[in-house]
Amino acid sequence: MSGSQMSEVATPRTMAATLAVFYAFAGITGLLVVAGADPAGPGREALAGLTLVAVTGAAVVTRWGARWPRSAFHGFVGAGSVLIATAALVSPDTATAMVCGALMSFIAVDAYFFFAHRAAFVHMVAATSAITAALQLRGDVPLFTALAVDSVIVALGVATRSLVVLASRATRDPLTGLTNRRGFDDALPDLMAAASRSGSPLAAVLLDLDHFKEINDADGHQAGDRVLCRVADVWRRALPSTAVFARHGGDEFALLLPGTTGDEALDLVRRTTAGHPGIGLSCGVAEHQPGDSAAQLMRRADHALYMAKAAGRGRAELDGGESSELARDLAAALAAGEVQVHVQPVVEVASGRMTGVEALARWTHPRLGPVPPERFVAVAEQNGLIGALGEHVLRTAVTQLNPLRRAMGGSLGLGINVSGRELTDPAYPQRVRAVLAESGWPASDVVLEVTESLLEAQSSAAVAALHDLRASGLRIAIDDFGTGYSSLSRLDALPVDILKFDSSFVATIATSPRRAQMLESMVGMARALGLSMVAEGVEARDQDAVLGLVGCTYAQGWLYGRPVPPAELVARRGRTFAAVAD
């Protein structure tokens, strides 16, 4: 938004609510003056008809106004001026005409609350001119009385303008004149709701100045401020009028592009940055997807920004799009078998004996180095690679761990993390059964760990898949229990065998008596329901001691062993048990 638009602080939803109230009260005022007018007096029927129009207008705005673009409100505000001026003209007496003239103050408030100063001024001039002309055409209102009505309308407009300017400063960055983070966060939910209702696209962009700290360090903060203002001016001129462009904080800018797909936004961003080579920017683009929350949309834009910076800065990347180099590199790594599988021991708390492992994917990018699992798993989910990744982890784990399973007497629990998106794939259960049949790994020794943070795990298809796999002998664990989306209702909705207490919950059990008591209660509840318990993230001996006291069955964490390649766990099997026994 340009500087001339600083007064446009109302969202379409707020505009609709305000306009509907004014139309409704105009209708109520009309009903009152009609009721008090002489039944035989002239203009009573016409005034009643105009009252009906006002009430109808209030109903229309209430029902559909929140979906209108800002430009549509110009028509309704202008129509209100015409309606009020006509009512004053046809009023049966002077007093009623003056009451109708006072209603024009609604237009002044609407104009300066809804629109930029120039457009609001036009509405103000039109409104005062219309009411003055109407009162003069009647012939019973002196000119100076009509001008007195105008002065009241103008005063209300000026006061509204002042209040709007003050309000806009709360959502404006004083340096660049752009929307600030607060204003951006206010606009985002409304634009997402509008996109969901209309089915139109919405793109979010995060822009970060490259090497901005070096500018401040070398030339001072004033030089940095000039660069920020230059970026604001360049992009403000290049963007469509519907865009919301904000200084998100420091050297980061944020952009919302209603009616724009991710690919279109990426093209716009790249063209704008290429047209101004003196400004180094890394940009991340994400397109709103059905079901996205505001946080999820901006998290994906931030993920794309990370990819742009990791690829060498001065780039723009689309999250989850075909342009995502990280997604292409991950697909190639999966095809070449370059995604590794590490395993972490799961031990029996009472004896310290290893009873199973959890398989964890690890990927080292040839240029970026180790990529955090949460990042490349998200890329896999967004680009249709999660099925291949999940199958690769399962197949690699059962193949490489078979020697250890046989050495342990043919029994070794294997925990496999499963995405909600995998579970909604109709082919997933058969794919799991096929891998287990090929490897000879018993289904009863496989634990599918349902990731709590994925809402898809609640879908009927996902739950049906879990029931199907459980019927084949696999066991089901709820991961990260006690945080996030966890709820007791899941214990009834999902076929559950194991609860895995989240590491953040376990971290303080040795220092917080209340937390230890909570854990003991949860263990008792799980035991009463016939469920096994695994405590995650155990790092200290005193935590292990508390787990033993409260009766937790199993545990995993760095105390018992860090994630390592399966071959390393096989080779050091004896030393691992010795360390646990100590």
PDB file of N, CA and C in Angstrom, residues 501-566:
ATOM      1  N   PHE A 501       5.826 -40.625  25.688  1.00  0.00           N
ATOM      2  CA  PHE A 501       5.782 -39.344  26.370  1.00  0.00           C
ATOM      3  C   PHE A 501       6.839 -38.412  25.777  1.00  0.00           C
ATOM      4  N   ASP A 502       6.419 -37.209  25.451  1.00  0.00           N
ATOM      5  CA  ASP A 502       7.290 -36.262  24.766  1.00  0.00           C
ATOM      6  C   ASP A 502       8.489 -35.874  25.626  1.00  0.00           C
ATOM      7  N   SER A 503       9.618 -35.614  24.962  1.00  0.00           N
ATOM      8  CA  SER A 503      10.860 -35.282  25.672  1.00  0.00           C
ATOM      9  C   SER A 503      10.729 -34.002  26.488  1.00  0.00           C
ATOM     10  N   SER A 504       9.922 -33.031  26.018  1.00  0.00           N
ATOM     11  CA  SER A 504       9.764 -31.795  26.775  1.00  0.00           C
ATOM     12  C   SER A 504       9.039 -32.048  28.099  1.00  0.00           C
ATOM     13  N   PHE A 505       8.214 -33.074  28.122  1.00  0.00           N
ATOM     14  CA  PHE A 505       7.519 -33.444  29.349  1.00  0.00           C
ATOM     15  C   PHE A 505       8.465 -34.166  30.304  1.00  0.00           C
ATOM     16  N   VAL A 506       9.321 -35.002  29.731  1.00  0.00           N
ATOM     17  CA  VAL A 506      10.229 -35.819  30.542  1.00  0.00           C
ATOM     18  C   VAL A 506      11.377 -34.988  31.106  1.00  0.00           C
ATOM     19  N   ALA A 507      11.721 -33.877  30.444  1.00  0.00           N
ATOM     20  CA  ALA A 507      12.933 -33.127  30.779  1.00  0.00           C
ATOM     21  C   ALA A 507      12.986 -32.681  32.233  1.00  0.00           C
ATOM     22  N   THR A 508      11.825 -32.391  32.848  1.00  0.00           N
ATOM     23  CA  THR A 508      11.834 -31.822  34.204  1.00  0.00           C
ATOM     24  C   THR A 508      11.331 -32.781  35.274  1.00  0.00           C
ATOM     25  N   ILE A 509      11.189 -34.058  34.958  1.00  0.00           N
ATOM     26  CA  ILE A 509      10.609 -34.974  35.952  1.00  0.00           C
ATOM     27  C   ILE A 509      11.510 -35.149  37.164  1.00  0.00           C
ATOM     28  N   ALA A 510      12.826 -34.905  37.014  1.00  0.00           N
ATOM     29  CA  ALA A 510      13.739 -35.077  38.147  1.00  0.00           C
ATOM     30  C   ALA A 510      13.841 -33.809  38.992  1.00  0.00           C
ATOM     31  N   THR A 511      13.368 -32.694  38.495  1.00  0.00           N
ATOM     32  CA  THR A 511      13.480 -31.426  39.217  1.00  0.00           C
ATOM     33  C   THR A 511      12.128 -30.867  39.647  1.00  0.00           C
ATOM     34  N   SER A 512      11.051 -31.408  39.108  1.00  0.00           N
ATOM     35  CA  SER A 512       9.717 -30.908  39.440  1.00  0.00           C
ATOM     36  C   SER A 512       8.880 -32.041  40.032  1.00  0.00           C
ATOM     37  N   PRO A 513       8.629 -32.017  41.341  1.00  0.00           N
ATOM     38  CA  PRO A 513       7.799 -33.069  41.952  1.00  0.00           C
ATOM     39  C   PRO A 513       6.411 -33.149  41.327  1.00  0.00           C
ATOM     40  N   ARG A 514       5.867 -31.995  40.959  1.00  0.00           N
ATOM     41  CA  ARG A 514       4.532 -32.010  40.348  1.00  0.00           C
ATOM     42  C   ARG A 514       4.573 -32.711  39.002  1.00  0.00           C
ATOM     43  N   ARG A 515       5.606 -32.441  38.204  1.00  0.00           N
ATOM     44  CA  ARG A 515       5.725 -33.099  36.896  1.00  0.00           C
ATOM     45  C   ARG A 515       5.900 -34.610  37.080  1.00  0.00           C
ATOM     46  N   ALA A 516       6.691 -35.002  38.067  1.00  0.00           N
ATOM     47  CA  ALA A 516       6.873 -36.435  38.339  1.00  0.00           C
ATOM     48  C   ALA A 516       5.549 -37.080  38.748  1.00  0.00           C
ATOM     49  N   GLN A 517       4.748 -36.358  39.554  1.00  0.00           N
ATOM     50  CA  GLN A 517       3.462 -36.895  39.963  1.00  0.00           C
ATOM     51  C   GLN A 517       2.521 -37.023  38.772  1.00  0.00           C
ATOM     52  N   MET A 518       2.554 -36.031  37.884  1.00  0.00           N
ATOM     53  CA  MET A 518       1.744 -36.101  36.671  1.00  0.00           C
ATOM     54  C   MET A 518       2.134 -37.309  35.833  1.00  0.00           C
ATOM     55  N   LEU A 519       3.451 -37.535  35.699  1.00  0.00           N
ATOM     56  CA  LEU A 519       3.921 -38.670  34.926  1.00  0.00           C
ATOM     57  C   LEU A 519       3.450 -39.983  35.543  1.00  0.00           C
ATOM     58  N   GLU A 520       3.519 -40.072  36.872  1.00  0.00           N
ATOM     59  CA  GLU A 520       3.080 -41.291  37.547  1.00  0.00           C
ATOM     60  C   GLU A 520       1.589 -41.538  37.296  1.00  0.00           C
ATOM     61  N   SER A 521       0.798 -40.468  37.297  1.00  0.00           N
ATOM     62  CA  SER A 521      -0.633 -40.612  37.042  1.00  0.00           C
ATOM     63  C   SER A 521      -0.888 -41.071  35.615  1.00  0.00           C
ATOM     64  N   MET A 522      -0.120 -40.510  34.661  1.00  0.00           N
ATOM     65  CA  MET A 522      -0.289 -40.899  33.270  1.00  0.00           C
ATOM     66  C   MET A 522       0.127 -42.350  33.053  1.00  0.00           C
ATOM     67  N   VAL A 523       1.197 -42.764  33.740  1.00  0.00           N
ATOM     68  CA  VAL A 523       1.628 -44.163  33.643  1.00  0.00           C
ATOM     69  C   VAL A 523       0.547 -45.084  34.200  1.00  0.00           C
ATOM     70  N   GLY A 524      -0.049 -44.691  35.319  1.00  0.00           N
ATOM     71  CA  GLY A 524      -1.122 -45.499  35.884  1.00  0.00           C
ATOM     72  C   GLY A 524      -2.314 -45.592  34.963  1.00  0.00           C
ATOM     73  N   MET A 525      -2.676 -44.473  34.333  1.00  0.00           N
ATOM     74  CA  MET A 525      -3.782 -44.474  33.380  1.00  0.00           C
ATOM     75  C   MET A 525      -3.474 -45.395  32.208  1.00  0.00           C
ATOM     76  N   ALA A 526      -2.252 -45.285  31.656  1.00  0.00           N
ATOM     77  CA  ALA A 526      -1.881 -46.122  30.519  1.00  0.00           C
ATOM     78  C   ALA A 526      -1.918 -47.602  30.887  1.00  0.00           C
ATOM     79  N   ARG A 527      -1.407 -47.930  32.091  1.00  0.00           N
ATOM     80  CA  ARG A 527      -1.399 -49.334  32.522  1.00  0.00           C
ATOM     81  C   ARG A 527      -2.831 -49.858  32.662  1.00  0.00           C
ATOM     82  N   ALA A 528      -3.732 -49.012  33.181  1.00  0.00           N
ATOM     83  CA  ALA A 528      -5.121 -49.424  33.350  1.00  0.00           C
ATOM     84  C   ALA A 528      -5.789 -49.682  32.005  1.00  0.00           C
ATOM     85  N   LEU A 529      -5.321 -48.981  30.975  1.00  0.00           N
ATOM     86  CA  LEU A 529      -5.873 -49.157  29.635  1.00  0.00           C
ATOM     87  C   LEU A 529      -5.157 -50.248  28.851  1.00  0.00           C
ATOM     88  N   GLY A 530      -4.168 -50.883  29.462  1.00  0.00           N
ATOM     89  CA  GLY A 530      -3.434 -51.937  28.783  1.00  0.00           C
ATOM     90  C   GLY A 530      -2.432 -51.433  27.778  1.00  0.00           C
ATOM     91  N   LEU A 531      -1.911 -50.215  27.979  1.00  0.00           N
ATOM     92  CA  LEU A 531      -0.966 -49.615  27.045  1.00  0.00           C
ATOM     93  C   LEU A 531       0.445 -49.646  27.615  1.00  0.00           C
ATOM     94  N   SER A 532       1.434 -49.787  26.722  1.00  0.00           N
ATOM     95  CA  SER A 532       2.830 -49.664  27.116  1.00  0.00           C
ATOM     96  C   SER A 532       3.231 -48.196  27.070  1.00  0.00           C
ATOM     97  N   MET A 533       4.304 -47.844  27.802  1.00  0.00           N
ATOM     98  CA  MET A 533       4.750 -46.466  27.870  1.00  0.00           C
ATOM     99  C   MET A 533       6.224 -46.374  27.499  1.00  0.00           C
ATOM    100  N   VAL A 534       6.561 -45.376  26.691  1.00  0.00           N
ATOM    101  CA  VAL A 534       7.945 -45.096  26.336  1.00  0.00           C
ATOM    102  C   VAL A 534       8.213 -43.626  26.642  1.00  0.00           C
ATOM    103  N   ALA A 535       9.238 -43.353  27.441  1.00  0.00           N
ATOM    104  CA  ALA A 535       9.631 -41.973  27.731  1.00  0.00           C
ATOM    105  C   ALA A 535      10.741 -41.577  26.767  1.00  0.00           C
ATOM    106  N   GLU A 536      10.544 -40.465  26.057  1.00  0.00           N
ATOM    107  CA  GLU A 536      11.533 -40.001  25.079  1.00  0.00           C
ATOM    108  C   GLU A 536      12.427 -38.925  25.678  1.00  0.00           C
ATOM    109  N   GLY A 537      13.616 -38.787  25.099  1.00  0.00           N
ATOM    110  CA  GLY A 537      14.503 -37.690  25.471  1.00  0.00           C
ATOM    111  C   GLY A 537      15.158 -37.823  26.828  1.00  0.00           C
ATOM    112  N   VAL A 538      15.390 -39.051  27.285  1.00  0.00           N
ATOM    113  CA  VAL A 538      16.023 -39.246  28.596  1.00  0.00           C
ATOM    114  C   VAL A 538      17.530 -39.010  28.436  1.00  0.00           C
ATOM    115  N   GLU A 539      18.062 -38.049  29.217  1.00  0.00           N
ATOM    116  CA  GLU A 539      19.466 -37.683  29.060  1.00  0.00           C
ATOM    117  C   GLU A 539      20.275 -37.828  30.348  1.00  0.00           C
ATOM    118  N   ALA A 540      19.600 -37.999  31.473  1.00  0.00           N
ATOM    119  CA  ALA A 540      20.314 -38.009  32.756  1.00  0.00           C
ATOM    120  C   ALA A 540      19.901 -39.209  33.598  1.00  0.00           C
ATOM    121  N   ARG A 541      20.831 -39.653  34.495  1.00  0.00           N
ATOM    122  CA  ARG A 541      20.578 -40.796  35.358  1.00  0.00           C
ATOM    123  C   ARG A 541      19.401 -40.540  36.307  1.00  0.00           C
ATOM    124  N   ASP A 542      19.284 -39.285  36.792  1.00  0.00           N
ATOM    125  CA  ASP A 542      18.190 -39.025  37.731  1.00  0.00           C
ATOM    126  C   ASP A 542      16.837 -39.109  37.037  1.00  0.00           C
ATOM    127  N   GLN A 543      16.769 -38.793  35.751  1.00  0.00           N
ATOM    128  CA  GLN A 543      15.526 -38.977  35.010  1.00  0.00           C
ATOM    129  C   GLN A 543      15.206 -40.469  34.891  1.00  0.00           C
ATOM    130  N   ASP A 544      16.215 -41.269  34.602  1.00  0.00           N
ATOM    131  CA  ASP A 544      16.034 -42.717  34.524  1.00  0.00           C
ATOM    132  C   ASP A 544      15.533 -43.275  35.856  1.00  0.00           C
ATOM    133  N   ALA A 545      16.060 -42.736  36.949  1.00  0.00           N
ATOM    134  CA  ALA A 545      15.651 -43.207  38.274  1.00  0.00           C
ATOM    135  C   ALA A 545      14.179 -42.901  38.542  1.00  0.00           C
ATOM    136  N   VAL A 546      13.738 -41.699  38.149  1.00  0.00           N
ATOM    137  CA  VAL A 546      12.333 -41.329  38.350  1.00  0.00           C
ATOM    138  C   VAL A 546      11.433 -42.218  37.503  1.00  0.00           C
ATOM    139  N   LEU A 547      11.854 -42.499  36.275  1.00  0.00           N
ATOM    140  CA  LEU A 547      11.055 -43.373  35.412  1.00  0.00           C
ATOM    141  C   LEU A 547      10.878 -44.745  36.046  1.00  0.00           C
ATOM    142  N   GLY A 548      11.935 -45.259  36.679  1.00  0.00           N
ATOM    143  CA  GLY A 548      11.823 -46.542  37.358  1.00  0.00           C
ATOM    144  C   GLY A 548      10.864 -46.486  38.534  1.00  0.00           C
ATOM    145  N   LEU A 549      10.905 -45.375  39.281  1.00  0.00           N
ATOM    146  CA  LEU A 549      10.034 -45.236  40.452  1.00  0.00           C
ATOM    147  C   LEU A 549       8.566 -45.148  40.075  1.00  0.00           C
ATOM    148  N   VAL A 550       8.259 -44.457  38.980  1.00  0.00           N
ATOM    149  CA  VAL A 550       6.842 -44.280  38.602  1.00  0.00           C
ATOM    150  C   VAL A 550       6.324 -45.453  37.786  1.00  0.00           C
ATOM    151  N   GLY A 551       7.217 -46.396  37.415  1.00  0.00           N
ATOM    152  CA  GLY A 551       6.774 -47.600  36.717  1.00  0.00           C
ATOM    153  C   GLY A 551       6.688 -47.480  35.215  1.00  0.00           C
ATOM    154  N   CYS A 552       7.403 -46.509  34.616  1.00  0.00           N
ATOM    155  CA  CYS A 552       7.408 -46.406  33.152  1.00  0.00           C
ATOM    156  C   CYS A 552       8.138 -47.620  32.570  1.00  0.00           C
ATOM    157  N   THR A 553       7.559 -48.203  31.547  1.00  0.00           N
ATOM    158  CA  THR A 553       8.088 -49.479  31.037  1.00  0.00           C
ATOM    159  C   THR A 553       9.361 -49.309  30.233  1.00  0.00           C
ATOM    160  N   TYR A 554       9.351 -48.412  29.233  1.00  0.00           N
ATOM    161  CA  TYR A 554      10.472 -48.283  28.304  1.00  0.00           C
ATOM    162  C   TYR A 554      10.907 -46.818  28.210  1.00  0.00           C
ATOM    163  N   ALA A 555      12.126 -46.617  27.685  1.00  0.00           N
ATOM    164  CA  ALA A 555      12.652 -45.261  27.523  1.00  0.00           C
ATOM    165  C   ALA A 555      13.670 -45.239  26.399  1.00  0.00           C
ATOM    166  N   GLN A 556      13.867 -44.047  25.867  1.00  0.00           N
ATOM    167  CA  GLN A 556      14.936 -43.843  24.890  1.00  0.00           C
ATOM    168  C   GLN A 556      15.470 -42.437  25.067  1.00  0.00           C
ATOM    169  N   GLY A 557      16.694 -42.231  24.623  1.00  0.00           N
ATOM    170  CA  GLY A 557      17.336 -40.928  24.759  1.00  0.00           C
ATOM    171  C   GLY A 557      18.841 -41.086  24.731  1.00  0.00           C
ATOM    172  N   TRP A 558      19.522 -39.969  24.822  1.00  0.00           N
ATOM    173  CA  TRP A 558      20.980 -39.986  24.712  1.00  0.00           C
ATOM    174  C   TRP A 558      21.637 -40.752  25.864  1.00  0.00           C
ATOM    175  N   LEU A 559      20.962 -40.864  26.991  1.00  0.00           N
ATOM    176  CA  LEU A 559      21.537 -41.628  28.099  1.00  0.00           C
ATOM    177  C   LEU A 559      21.788 -43.070  27.688  1.00  0.00           C
ATOM    178  N   TYR A 560      20.936 -43.609  26.868  1.00  0.00           N
ATOM    179  CA  TYR A 560      21.037 -45.018  26.469  1.00  0.00           C
ATOM    180  C   TYR A 560      21.730 -45.184  25.114  1.00  0.00           C
ATOM    181  N   GLY A 561      21.840 -44.126  24.375  1.00  0.00           N
ATOM    182  CA  GLY A 561      22.503 -44.223  23.082  1.00  0.00           C
ATOM    183  C   GLY A 561      21.952 -43.211  22.092  1.00  0.00           C
ATOM    184  N   ARG A 562      22.843 -42.570  21.366  1.00  0.00           N
ATOM    185  CA  ARG A 562      22.433 -41.612  20.343  1.00  0.00           C
ATOM    186  C   ARG A 562      22.106 -42.347  19.048  1.00  0.00           C
ATOM    187  N   PRO A 563      21.363 -41.713  18.144  1.00  0.00           N
ATOM    188  CA  PRO A 563      21.087 -42.347  16.850  1.00  0.00           C
ATOM    189  C   PRO A 563      22.384 -42.622  16.090  1.00  0.00           C
ATOM    190  N   VAL A 564      22.527 -43.851  15.598  1.00  0.00           N
ATOM    191  CA  VAL A 564      23.725 -44.260  14.858  1.00  0.00           C
ATOM    192  C   VAL A 564      23.285 -45.133  13.684  1.00  0.00           C
ATOM    193  N   PRO A 565      24.153 -45.305  12.675  1.00  0.00           N
ATOM    194  CA  PRO A 565      23.818 -46.226  11.583  1.00  0.00           C
ATOM    195  C   PRO A 565      23.603 -47.637  12.133  1.00  0.00           C
ATOM    196  N   PRO A 566      22.704 -48.420  11.550  1.00  0.00           N
ATOM    197  CA  PRO A 566      22.433 -49.774  12.058  1.00  0.00           C
ATOM    198  C   PRO A 566      23.685 -50.624  12.195  1.00  0.00           C
TER     199      PRO A 566
END
